XYZ file of C-alpha atoms in Angstrom:
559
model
C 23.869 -15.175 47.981
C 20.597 -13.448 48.251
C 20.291 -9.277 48.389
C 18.786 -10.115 52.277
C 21.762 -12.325 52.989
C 24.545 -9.631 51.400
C 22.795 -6.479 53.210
C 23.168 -8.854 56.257
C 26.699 -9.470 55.623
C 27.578 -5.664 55.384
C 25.557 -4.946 58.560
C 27.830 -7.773 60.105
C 30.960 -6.010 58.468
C 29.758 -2.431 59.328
C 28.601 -3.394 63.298
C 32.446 -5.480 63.995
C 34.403 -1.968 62.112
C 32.710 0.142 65.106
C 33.374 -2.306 67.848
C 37.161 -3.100 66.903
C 36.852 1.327 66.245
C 38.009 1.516 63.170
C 34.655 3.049 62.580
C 34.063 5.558 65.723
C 30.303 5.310 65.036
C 28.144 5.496 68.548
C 26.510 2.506 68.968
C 22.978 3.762 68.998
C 24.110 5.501 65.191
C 24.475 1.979 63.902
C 21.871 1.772 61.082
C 19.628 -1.280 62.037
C 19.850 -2.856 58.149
C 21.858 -1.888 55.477
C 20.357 -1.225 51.748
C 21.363 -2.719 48.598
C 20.516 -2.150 45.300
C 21.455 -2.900 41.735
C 24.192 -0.438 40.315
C 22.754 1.474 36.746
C 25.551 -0.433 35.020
C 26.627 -4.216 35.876
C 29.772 -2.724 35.191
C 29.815 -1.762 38.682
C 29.733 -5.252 40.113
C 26.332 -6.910 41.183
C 25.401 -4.668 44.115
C 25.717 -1.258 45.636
C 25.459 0.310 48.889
C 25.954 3.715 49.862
C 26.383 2.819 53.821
C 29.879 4.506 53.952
C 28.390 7.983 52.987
C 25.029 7.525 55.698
C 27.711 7.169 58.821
C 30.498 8.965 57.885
C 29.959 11.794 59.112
C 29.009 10.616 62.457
C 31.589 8.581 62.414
C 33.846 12.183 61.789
C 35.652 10.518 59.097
C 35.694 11.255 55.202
C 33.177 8.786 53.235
C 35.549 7.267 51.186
C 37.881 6.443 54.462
C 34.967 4.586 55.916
C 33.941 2.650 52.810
C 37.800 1.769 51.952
C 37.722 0.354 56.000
C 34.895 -1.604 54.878
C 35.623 -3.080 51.620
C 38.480 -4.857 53.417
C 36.546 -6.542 55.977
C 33.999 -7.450 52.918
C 36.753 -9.120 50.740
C 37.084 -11.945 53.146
C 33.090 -12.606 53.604
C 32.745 -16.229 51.509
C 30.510 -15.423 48.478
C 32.316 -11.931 47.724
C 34.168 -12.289 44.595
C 35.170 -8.191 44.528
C 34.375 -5.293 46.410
C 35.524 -1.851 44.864
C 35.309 1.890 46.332
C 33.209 4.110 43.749
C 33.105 7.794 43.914
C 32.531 9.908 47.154
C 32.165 6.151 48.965
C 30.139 3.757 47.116
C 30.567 0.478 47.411
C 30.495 -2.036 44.472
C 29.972 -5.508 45.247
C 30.270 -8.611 42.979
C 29.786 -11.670 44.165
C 31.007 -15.045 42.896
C 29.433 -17.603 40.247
C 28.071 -20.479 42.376
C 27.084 -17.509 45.593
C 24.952 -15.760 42.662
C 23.142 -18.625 41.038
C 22.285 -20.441 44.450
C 19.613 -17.714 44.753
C 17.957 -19.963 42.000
C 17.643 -22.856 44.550
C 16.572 -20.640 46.917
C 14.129 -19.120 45.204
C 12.404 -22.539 43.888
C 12.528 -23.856 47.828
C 10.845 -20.932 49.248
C 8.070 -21.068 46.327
C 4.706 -18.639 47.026
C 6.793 -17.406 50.294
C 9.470 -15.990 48.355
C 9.254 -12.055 47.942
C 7.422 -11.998 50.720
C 9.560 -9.590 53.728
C 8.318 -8.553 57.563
C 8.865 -4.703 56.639
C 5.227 -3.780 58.322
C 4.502 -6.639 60.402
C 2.482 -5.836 63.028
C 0.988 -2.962 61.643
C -2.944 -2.915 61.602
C -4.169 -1.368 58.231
C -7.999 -0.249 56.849
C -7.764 0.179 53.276
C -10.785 1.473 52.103
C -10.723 1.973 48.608
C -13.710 2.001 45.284
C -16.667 2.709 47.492
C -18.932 3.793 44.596
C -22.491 5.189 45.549
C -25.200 2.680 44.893
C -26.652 4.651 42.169
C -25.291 2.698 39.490
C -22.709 0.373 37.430
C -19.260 1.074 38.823
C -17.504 3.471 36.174
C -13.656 3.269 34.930
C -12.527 5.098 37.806
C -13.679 2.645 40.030
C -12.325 -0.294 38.814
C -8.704 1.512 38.539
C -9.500 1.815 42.131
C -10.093 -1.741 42.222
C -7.129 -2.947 40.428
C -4.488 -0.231 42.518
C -6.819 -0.985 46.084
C -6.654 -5.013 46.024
C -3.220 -5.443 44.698
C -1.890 -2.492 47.385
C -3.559 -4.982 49.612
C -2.000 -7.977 49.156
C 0.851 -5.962 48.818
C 0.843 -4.779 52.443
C 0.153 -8.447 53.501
C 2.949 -9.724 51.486
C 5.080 -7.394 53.435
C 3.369 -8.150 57.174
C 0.658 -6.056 57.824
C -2.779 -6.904 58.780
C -5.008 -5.364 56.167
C -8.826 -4.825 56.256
C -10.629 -4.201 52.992
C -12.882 -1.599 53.528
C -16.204 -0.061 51.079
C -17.863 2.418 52.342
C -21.872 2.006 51.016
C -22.896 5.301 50.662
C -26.634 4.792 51.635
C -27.384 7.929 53.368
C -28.232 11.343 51.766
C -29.758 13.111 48.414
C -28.195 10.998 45.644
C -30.221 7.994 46.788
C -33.184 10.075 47.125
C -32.345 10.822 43.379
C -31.984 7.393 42.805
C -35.147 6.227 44.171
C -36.936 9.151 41.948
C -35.198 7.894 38.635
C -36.464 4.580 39.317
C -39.968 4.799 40.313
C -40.263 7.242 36.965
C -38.497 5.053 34.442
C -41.527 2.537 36.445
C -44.089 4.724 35.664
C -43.025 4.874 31.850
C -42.359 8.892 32.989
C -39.091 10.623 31.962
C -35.879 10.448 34.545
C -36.176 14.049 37.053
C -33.646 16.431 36.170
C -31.431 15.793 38.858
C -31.860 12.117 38.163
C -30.398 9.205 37.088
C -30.030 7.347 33.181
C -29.219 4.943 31.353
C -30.489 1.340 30.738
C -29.918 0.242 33.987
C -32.268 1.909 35.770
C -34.829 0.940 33.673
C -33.216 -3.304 34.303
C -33.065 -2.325 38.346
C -36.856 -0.572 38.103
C -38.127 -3.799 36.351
C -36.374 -5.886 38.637
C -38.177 -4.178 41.974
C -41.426 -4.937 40.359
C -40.662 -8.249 39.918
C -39.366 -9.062 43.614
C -41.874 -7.282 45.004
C -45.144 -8.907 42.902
C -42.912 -12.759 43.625
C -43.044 -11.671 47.802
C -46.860 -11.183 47.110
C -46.974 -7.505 47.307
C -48.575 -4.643 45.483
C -46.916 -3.080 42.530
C -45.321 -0.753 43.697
C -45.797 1.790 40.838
C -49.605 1.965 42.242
C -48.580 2.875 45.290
C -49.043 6.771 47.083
C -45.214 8.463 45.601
C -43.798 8.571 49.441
C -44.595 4.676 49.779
C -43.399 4.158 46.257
C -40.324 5.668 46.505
C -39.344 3.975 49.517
C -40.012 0.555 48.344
C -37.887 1.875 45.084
C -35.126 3.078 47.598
C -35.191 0.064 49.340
C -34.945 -2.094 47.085
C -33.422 -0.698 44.196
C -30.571 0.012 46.761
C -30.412 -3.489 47.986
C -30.469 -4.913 43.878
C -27.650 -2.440 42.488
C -25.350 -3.038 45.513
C -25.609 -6.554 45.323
C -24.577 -6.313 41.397
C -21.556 -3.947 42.558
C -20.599 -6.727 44.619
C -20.620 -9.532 41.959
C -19.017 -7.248 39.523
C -16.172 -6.664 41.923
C -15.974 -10.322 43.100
C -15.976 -11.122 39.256
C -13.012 -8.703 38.833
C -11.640 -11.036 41.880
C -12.180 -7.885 44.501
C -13.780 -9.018 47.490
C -14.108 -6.721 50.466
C -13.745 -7.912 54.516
C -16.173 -4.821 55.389
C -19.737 -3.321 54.185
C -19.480 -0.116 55.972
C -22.976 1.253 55.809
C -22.852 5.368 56.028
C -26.625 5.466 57.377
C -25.044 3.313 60.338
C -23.234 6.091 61.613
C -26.320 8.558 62.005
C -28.473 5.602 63.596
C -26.005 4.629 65.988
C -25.262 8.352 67.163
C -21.958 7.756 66.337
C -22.012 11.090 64.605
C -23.188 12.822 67.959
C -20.321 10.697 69.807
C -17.190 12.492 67.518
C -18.727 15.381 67.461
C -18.875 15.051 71.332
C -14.973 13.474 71.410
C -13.854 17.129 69.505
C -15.825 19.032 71.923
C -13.867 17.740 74.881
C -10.543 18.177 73.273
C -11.706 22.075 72.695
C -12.164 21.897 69.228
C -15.897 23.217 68.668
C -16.957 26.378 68.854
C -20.685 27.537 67.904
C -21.645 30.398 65.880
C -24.954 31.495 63.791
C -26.768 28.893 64.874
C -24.652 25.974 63.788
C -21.671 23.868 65.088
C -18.211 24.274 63.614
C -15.041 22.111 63.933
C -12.031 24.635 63.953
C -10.002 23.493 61.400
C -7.738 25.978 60.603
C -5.834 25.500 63.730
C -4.669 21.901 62.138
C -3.869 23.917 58.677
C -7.352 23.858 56.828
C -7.804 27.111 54.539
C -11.438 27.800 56.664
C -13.045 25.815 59.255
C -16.059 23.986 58.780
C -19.794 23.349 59.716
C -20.052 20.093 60.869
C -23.762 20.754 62.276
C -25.968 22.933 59.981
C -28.015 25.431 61.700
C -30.993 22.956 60.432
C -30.082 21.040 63.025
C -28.749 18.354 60.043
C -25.464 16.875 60.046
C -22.965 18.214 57.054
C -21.111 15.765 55.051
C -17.953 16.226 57.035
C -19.974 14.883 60.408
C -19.882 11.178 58.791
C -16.007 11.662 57.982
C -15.756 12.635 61.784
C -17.635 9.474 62.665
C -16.140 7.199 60.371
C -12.546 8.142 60.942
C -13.056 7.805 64.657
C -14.989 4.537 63.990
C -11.860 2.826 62.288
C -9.118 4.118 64.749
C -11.484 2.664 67.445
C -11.244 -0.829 65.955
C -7.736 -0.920 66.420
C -6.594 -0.014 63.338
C -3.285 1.836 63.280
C -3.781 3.427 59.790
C -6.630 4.278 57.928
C -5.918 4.541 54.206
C -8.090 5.876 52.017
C -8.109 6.309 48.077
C -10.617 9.102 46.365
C -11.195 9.916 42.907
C -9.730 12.694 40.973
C -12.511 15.313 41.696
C -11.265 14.505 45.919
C -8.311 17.079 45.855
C -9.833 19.472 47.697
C -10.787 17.024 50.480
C -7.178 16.557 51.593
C -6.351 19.264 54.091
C -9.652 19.023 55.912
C -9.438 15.020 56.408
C -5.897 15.985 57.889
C -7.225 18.817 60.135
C -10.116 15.911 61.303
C -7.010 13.821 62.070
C -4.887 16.193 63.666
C -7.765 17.561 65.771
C -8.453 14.130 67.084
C -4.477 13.922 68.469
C -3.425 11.537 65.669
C -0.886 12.572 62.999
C -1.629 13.121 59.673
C -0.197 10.642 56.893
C 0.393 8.389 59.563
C -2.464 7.575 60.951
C -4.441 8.798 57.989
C -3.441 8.285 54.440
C -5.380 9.808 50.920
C -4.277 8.525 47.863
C -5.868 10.616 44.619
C -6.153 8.565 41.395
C -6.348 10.248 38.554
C -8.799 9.602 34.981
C -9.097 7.033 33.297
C -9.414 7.164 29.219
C -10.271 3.810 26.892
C -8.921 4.084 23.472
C -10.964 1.780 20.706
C -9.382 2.404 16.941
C -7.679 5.402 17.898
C -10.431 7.389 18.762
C -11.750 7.700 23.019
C -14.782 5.534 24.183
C -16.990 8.108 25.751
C -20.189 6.177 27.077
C -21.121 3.029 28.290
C -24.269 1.537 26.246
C -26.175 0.656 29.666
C -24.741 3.144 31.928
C -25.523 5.985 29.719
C -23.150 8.568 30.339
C -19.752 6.339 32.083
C -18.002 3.768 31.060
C -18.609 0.943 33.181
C -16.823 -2.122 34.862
C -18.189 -4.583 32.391
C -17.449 -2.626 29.458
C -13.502 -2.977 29.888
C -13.794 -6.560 31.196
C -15.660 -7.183 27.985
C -13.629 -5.349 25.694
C -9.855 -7.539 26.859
C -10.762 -9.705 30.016
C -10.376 -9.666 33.693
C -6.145 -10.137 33.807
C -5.593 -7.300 30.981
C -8.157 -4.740 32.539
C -6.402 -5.321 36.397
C -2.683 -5.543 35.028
C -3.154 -2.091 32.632
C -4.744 -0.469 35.118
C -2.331 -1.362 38.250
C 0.975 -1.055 36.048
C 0.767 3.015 35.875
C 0.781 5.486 38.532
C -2.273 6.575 40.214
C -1.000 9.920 40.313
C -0.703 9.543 36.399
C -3.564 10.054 33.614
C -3.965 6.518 31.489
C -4.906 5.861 27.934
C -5.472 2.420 28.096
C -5.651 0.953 23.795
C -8.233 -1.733 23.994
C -6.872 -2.701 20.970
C -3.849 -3.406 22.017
C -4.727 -5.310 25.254
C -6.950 -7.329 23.675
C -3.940 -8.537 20.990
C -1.119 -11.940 21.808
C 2.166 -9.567 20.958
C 4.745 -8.359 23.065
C 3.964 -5.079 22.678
C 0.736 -5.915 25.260
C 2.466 -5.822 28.364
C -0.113 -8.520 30.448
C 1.047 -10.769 27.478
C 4.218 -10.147 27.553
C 4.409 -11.202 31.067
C 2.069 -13.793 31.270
C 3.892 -15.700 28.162
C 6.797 -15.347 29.678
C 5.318 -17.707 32.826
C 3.981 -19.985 30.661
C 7.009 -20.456 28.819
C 9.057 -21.253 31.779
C 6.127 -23.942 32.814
C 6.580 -25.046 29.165
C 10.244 -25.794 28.999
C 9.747 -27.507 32.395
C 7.587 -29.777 31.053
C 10.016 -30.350 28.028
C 12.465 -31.167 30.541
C 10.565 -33.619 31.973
C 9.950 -35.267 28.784
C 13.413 -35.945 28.209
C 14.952 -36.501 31.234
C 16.237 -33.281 32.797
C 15.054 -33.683 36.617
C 16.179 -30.720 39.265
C 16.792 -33.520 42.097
C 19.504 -35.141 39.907
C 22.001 -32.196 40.185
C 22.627 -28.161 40.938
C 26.202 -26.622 40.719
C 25.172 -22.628 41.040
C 29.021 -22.149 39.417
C 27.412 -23.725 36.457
C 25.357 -20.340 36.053
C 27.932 -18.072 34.370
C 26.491 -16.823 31.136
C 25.844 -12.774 31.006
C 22.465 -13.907 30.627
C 22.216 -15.809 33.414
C 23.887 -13.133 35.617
C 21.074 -10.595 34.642
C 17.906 -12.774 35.094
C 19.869 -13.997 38.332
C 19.968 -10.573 39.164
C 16.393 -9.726 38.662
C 15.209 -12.712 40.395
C 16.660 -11.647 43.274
C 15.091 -7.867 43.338
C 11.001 -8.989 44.261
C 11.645 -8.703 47.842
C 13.111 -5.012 47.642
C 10.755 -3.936 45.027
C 7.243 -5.707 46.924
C 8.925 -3.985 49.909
C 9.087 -0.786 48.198
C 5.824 -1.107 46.323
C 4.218 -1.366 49.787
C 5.603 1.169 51.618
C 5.080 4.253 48.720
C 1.485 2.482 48.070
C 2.827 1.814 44.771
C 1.518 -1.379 43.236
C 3.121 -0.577 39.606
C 6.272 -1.084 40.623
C 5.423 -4.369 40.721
C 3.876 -4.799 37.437
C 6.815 -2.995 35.723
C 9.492 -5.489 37.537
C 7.822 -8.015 36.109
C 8.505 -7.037 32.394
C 12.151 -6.093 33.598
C 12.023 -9.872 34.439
C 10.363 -11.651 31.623
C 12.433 -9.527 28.995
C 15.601 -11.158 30.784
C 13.967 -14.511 31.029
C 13.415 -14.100 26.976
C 16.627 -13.247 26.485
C 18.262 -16.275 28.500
C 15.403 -18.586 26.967
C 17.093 -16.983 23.347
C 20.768 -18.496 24.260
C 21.120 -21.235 26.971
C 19.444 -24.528 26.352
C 17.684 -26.214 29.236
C 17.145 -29.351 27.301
C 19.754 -31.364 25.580
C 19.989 -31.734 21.833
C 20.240 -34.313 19.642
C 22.285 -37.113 21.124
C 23.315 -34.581 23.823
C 23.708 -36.410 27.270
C 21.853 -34.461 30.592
C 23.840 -33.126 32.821
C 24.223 -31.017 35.650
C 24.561 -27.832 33.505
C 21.064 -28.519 32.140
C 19.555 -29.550 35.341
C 20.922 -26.556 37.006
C 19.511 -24.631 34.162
C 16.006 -26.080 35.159
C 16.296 -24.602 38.387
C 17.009 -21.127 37.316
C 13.620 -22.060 34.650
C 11.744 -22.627 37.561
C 13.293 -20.357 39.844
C 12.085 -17.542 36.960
C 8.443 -18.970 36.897
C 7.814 -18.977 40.836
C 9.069 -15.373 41.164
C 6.806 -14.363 37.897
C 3.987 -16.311 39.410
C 4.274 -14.369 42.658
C 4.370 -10.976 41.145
C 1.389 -11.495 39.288
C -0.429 -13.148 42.253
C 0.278 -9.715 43.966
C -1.473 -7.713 40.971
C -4.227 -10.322 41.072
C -3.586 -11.723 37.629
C -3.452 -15.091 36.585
C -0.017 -16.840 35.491
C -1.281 -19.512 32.623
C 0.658 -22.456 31.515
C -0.223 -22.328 28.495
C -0.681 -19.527 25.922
């Protein structure tokens, strides 16, 4: 019996108690699914619902009364072994042997499809998420926003919704003026302007303009008046370090449905057309020259210029544009994800929404990740050696490897501060948590093959009843968790969740591996027990396989 399957049951159970009345619940107050979840102690049976408590009082009747009116209508539902009445009206629920280790057959039939659930189908989602300014090497901050951003992704889809990958290319405004400066200087052999940009790279991207430009057959560019110059540097130094961002990402397997260029939106007067949109809906007053969005009537501390008396747009005017850009497209949210240094940007971007008539955190989502530190023999990695001054994309892909720099960085909190110990990451032990994982697939795929070699074949035999070692009860019982906790993950835009379920799991898979035998020994005939053993094997590796898959990380057969 599978958590979906059990919290169908009790619906069943709870929706017959109100028709036959012994429940007086209205109708309409009939919860349209029923939770489950793992008690803290197995103690407690093998689920627990707290159902009785969420109607009761509708239902003007005492918690425990309703769950007591329940448990008796559960009893007889085929796969219940027990059902006892905890506390103010918990319900513990243990089901039997063979209804518990059928989920293994289940899980092996549905293979990549299992874990996957319909919680947000239909739901229309922009994620945009790293969107680092073309002015150089994406820094650790970035690529935690790469790791959270793509596995929240395929979270979302794993759960129904239609997700669009979204970076914004900042390519309008005074840092790539800045940028354009530091390289036509670092061309010119000249120090970097104050307000400029270092590091080795510019030097590789300033080299590199020279070179496409002299291969097209045109002028050095360095000999060229400094307006011309630095437009053929902008240009094309642009063009060279965002197509780099884009291999690094698509190296770090990040690949993005949407470019969305920020000069666009001044070009195509989009900017004009918001600020138009807000002036309908009465939300633009002038004053000193310049246009202002009034903000604090949607709960921003001050309201804000969103046309300078220069006649220039502010920053805000492209967050107008852009916002109004996505929700035009269809999209139903628009979630966004911003760097530590973004807290202040919250309760304007909310205001924006608000004033456009949508609702904020609905419509519009900010997630705030927070720093990033890399530990190398116990002391902090400050720089990168080509960035300069950040630590860079390739320097923790270098340092332990695509699957360890995505899984450390997902399997935390983005509201958290990490340490991540390169050190450690880069080690085979279990104290490495990607290893510990990822050995624990390739194990499973390991004592399948084993199997094989002697014999043991799944088709041959499965008797679920078979599966009654403590052991196999608790990896049964995480095996049948990914659907709630991918659910979960992608509802609270959580992606570690995932990540730490999956060490929940392998630690139980290790400890089964540690006691039941899948193979026979010695002279030992096969039989059913160790074919249905195979199944829960194999059940274990598709559900490990799928986790990772959702953190984009690779699930090796061998290790």
């Amino acid at each position: 019996m599978t958590p979906a399957e059990l919290s169908e049951a009790l619906h069943a159970v709870l929706t017959a108690a109100v028709a036959d009345g012994v429940v007086p619940l209205p109708a309409d107050a009939v919860p349209a699914s029923v939770t489950v979840e793992r008690p803290r102690s197995r103690e407690h049976g093998d689920w627990a619902t707290n159902v009785a408590m969420q109607v009761a009082k509708k239902a003007g009747k005492a918690p425990r009364e309703v769950a007591e009116a329940l448990a008796a209508r559960l009893r007889e539902v085929e796969g219940v072994a027990a059902v006892e009445v905890a506390g103010p009206g918990f319900l513990n629920i243990t089901v039997d042997t063979a209804a518990a280790g059928a989920l293994a057959r289940v899980v092996v039939e549905a293979g990549e499809a299992y874990g996957r659930t319909d919680a947000l189908a239909g739901e229309r989602i922009n994620l945009e998420f790293v969107s680092a300014n073309p002015t150089g090497p994406i820094h650790i901050g970035g690529v935690r926003w790469a790791a959270v951003g793509d596995s929240l992704a395929r979270l979302l889809e794993a759960t129904g919704a239609q997700v669009t990958r979204e970076y914004y290319f900042n390519d309008h405004g005074a840092q790539i003026d800045r940028f354009a400066r530091s390289l036509l200087a670092r061309a010119r052999g000249q120090e970097a302007p104050e307000d400029g940009y270092g590091g080795q790279y510019i030097a590789d991207i300033a080299a590199q303009v020279i070179a496409h430009r002299t291969a097209e057959g045109q002028p050095d560019p360095t000999t060229l008046p400094d307006d011309e110059a630095q437009e053929v540097f902008r240009a094309v130094g642009v063009d060279l370090m965002f197509t780099e961002i884009k291999a690094k990402l698509h190296d770090f397997r990040v690949d993005f449905d949407v470019y969305f260029h920020e000069d666009s939106l001044h070009e195509s007067g989009a900017v004009e057309r918001a600020v138009a949109r807000l002036r309908e809906m009465g939300h633009i007053f002038e004053d000193a020259g310049a246009t202002w969005l009034r903000t604090t009537d949607f709960g921003d501390d001050k309201d804000r210029v969103i046309i300078k008396s220069d006649g220039n747009a502010a920053y805000i005017a492209g967050d107008l544009a852009y916002y109004l850009d996505k929700r035009e497209r269809g999209f139903d949210r628009a979630i966004i994800m911003l760097g530590a240094d973004h807290h202040g940007y919250i309760g304007r971007m909310m205001a924006m929404c608000a004033a456009f008539g949508d609702t904020p955190w609905t419509n519009l989502e900010i997630l705030i990740g927070q720093l990033v530190n890399l530990v190398k023999d116990g002391q902090p990695v400050r720089m990168s050696k080509r960035a300069g001054t950040v630590v860079t994309i390739d320097d923790l892909v270098d340092a332990v490897g695509v699957d360890a720099a995505r899984y450390s960085l997902a399997r935390s909190s983005v509201d958290s501060m990490i340490d991540l110990d390169l050190d450690l990451l880069a080690t085979a032990t279990n104290e490495n948590p990607v290893f510990y994982v990822q050995y624990a697939h390739a194990r499973t795929v390991n004592v399948a093959r084993n199997a094989a070699d002697l014999g043991v074949r799944r088709e041959d035999g499965f008797d679920p009843s078979l599966l009654d070692h403590p052991t196999e009860s608790a990896l049964l019982a995480q095996i049948g968790e990914l659907g709630r906790v991918v659910t979960q993950a992608a509802e609270l835009r959580e992606p570690h969740r995932v990540a730490r379920y999956l060490e929940e799991l392998a630690g139980a898979y290790h400890k089964w591996y540690d006691q039941r035998r899948v193979t026979p020994f010695g002279d030992e005939q096969v039989t059913d027990v160790h074919r249905t053993r195979l199944w829960l094997n194999d059940a274990t590796r598709q559900v490990l396989a799928n986790g990772l898959g959702l953190l984009g990380v690779s699930a090796p057969e061998r290790m």
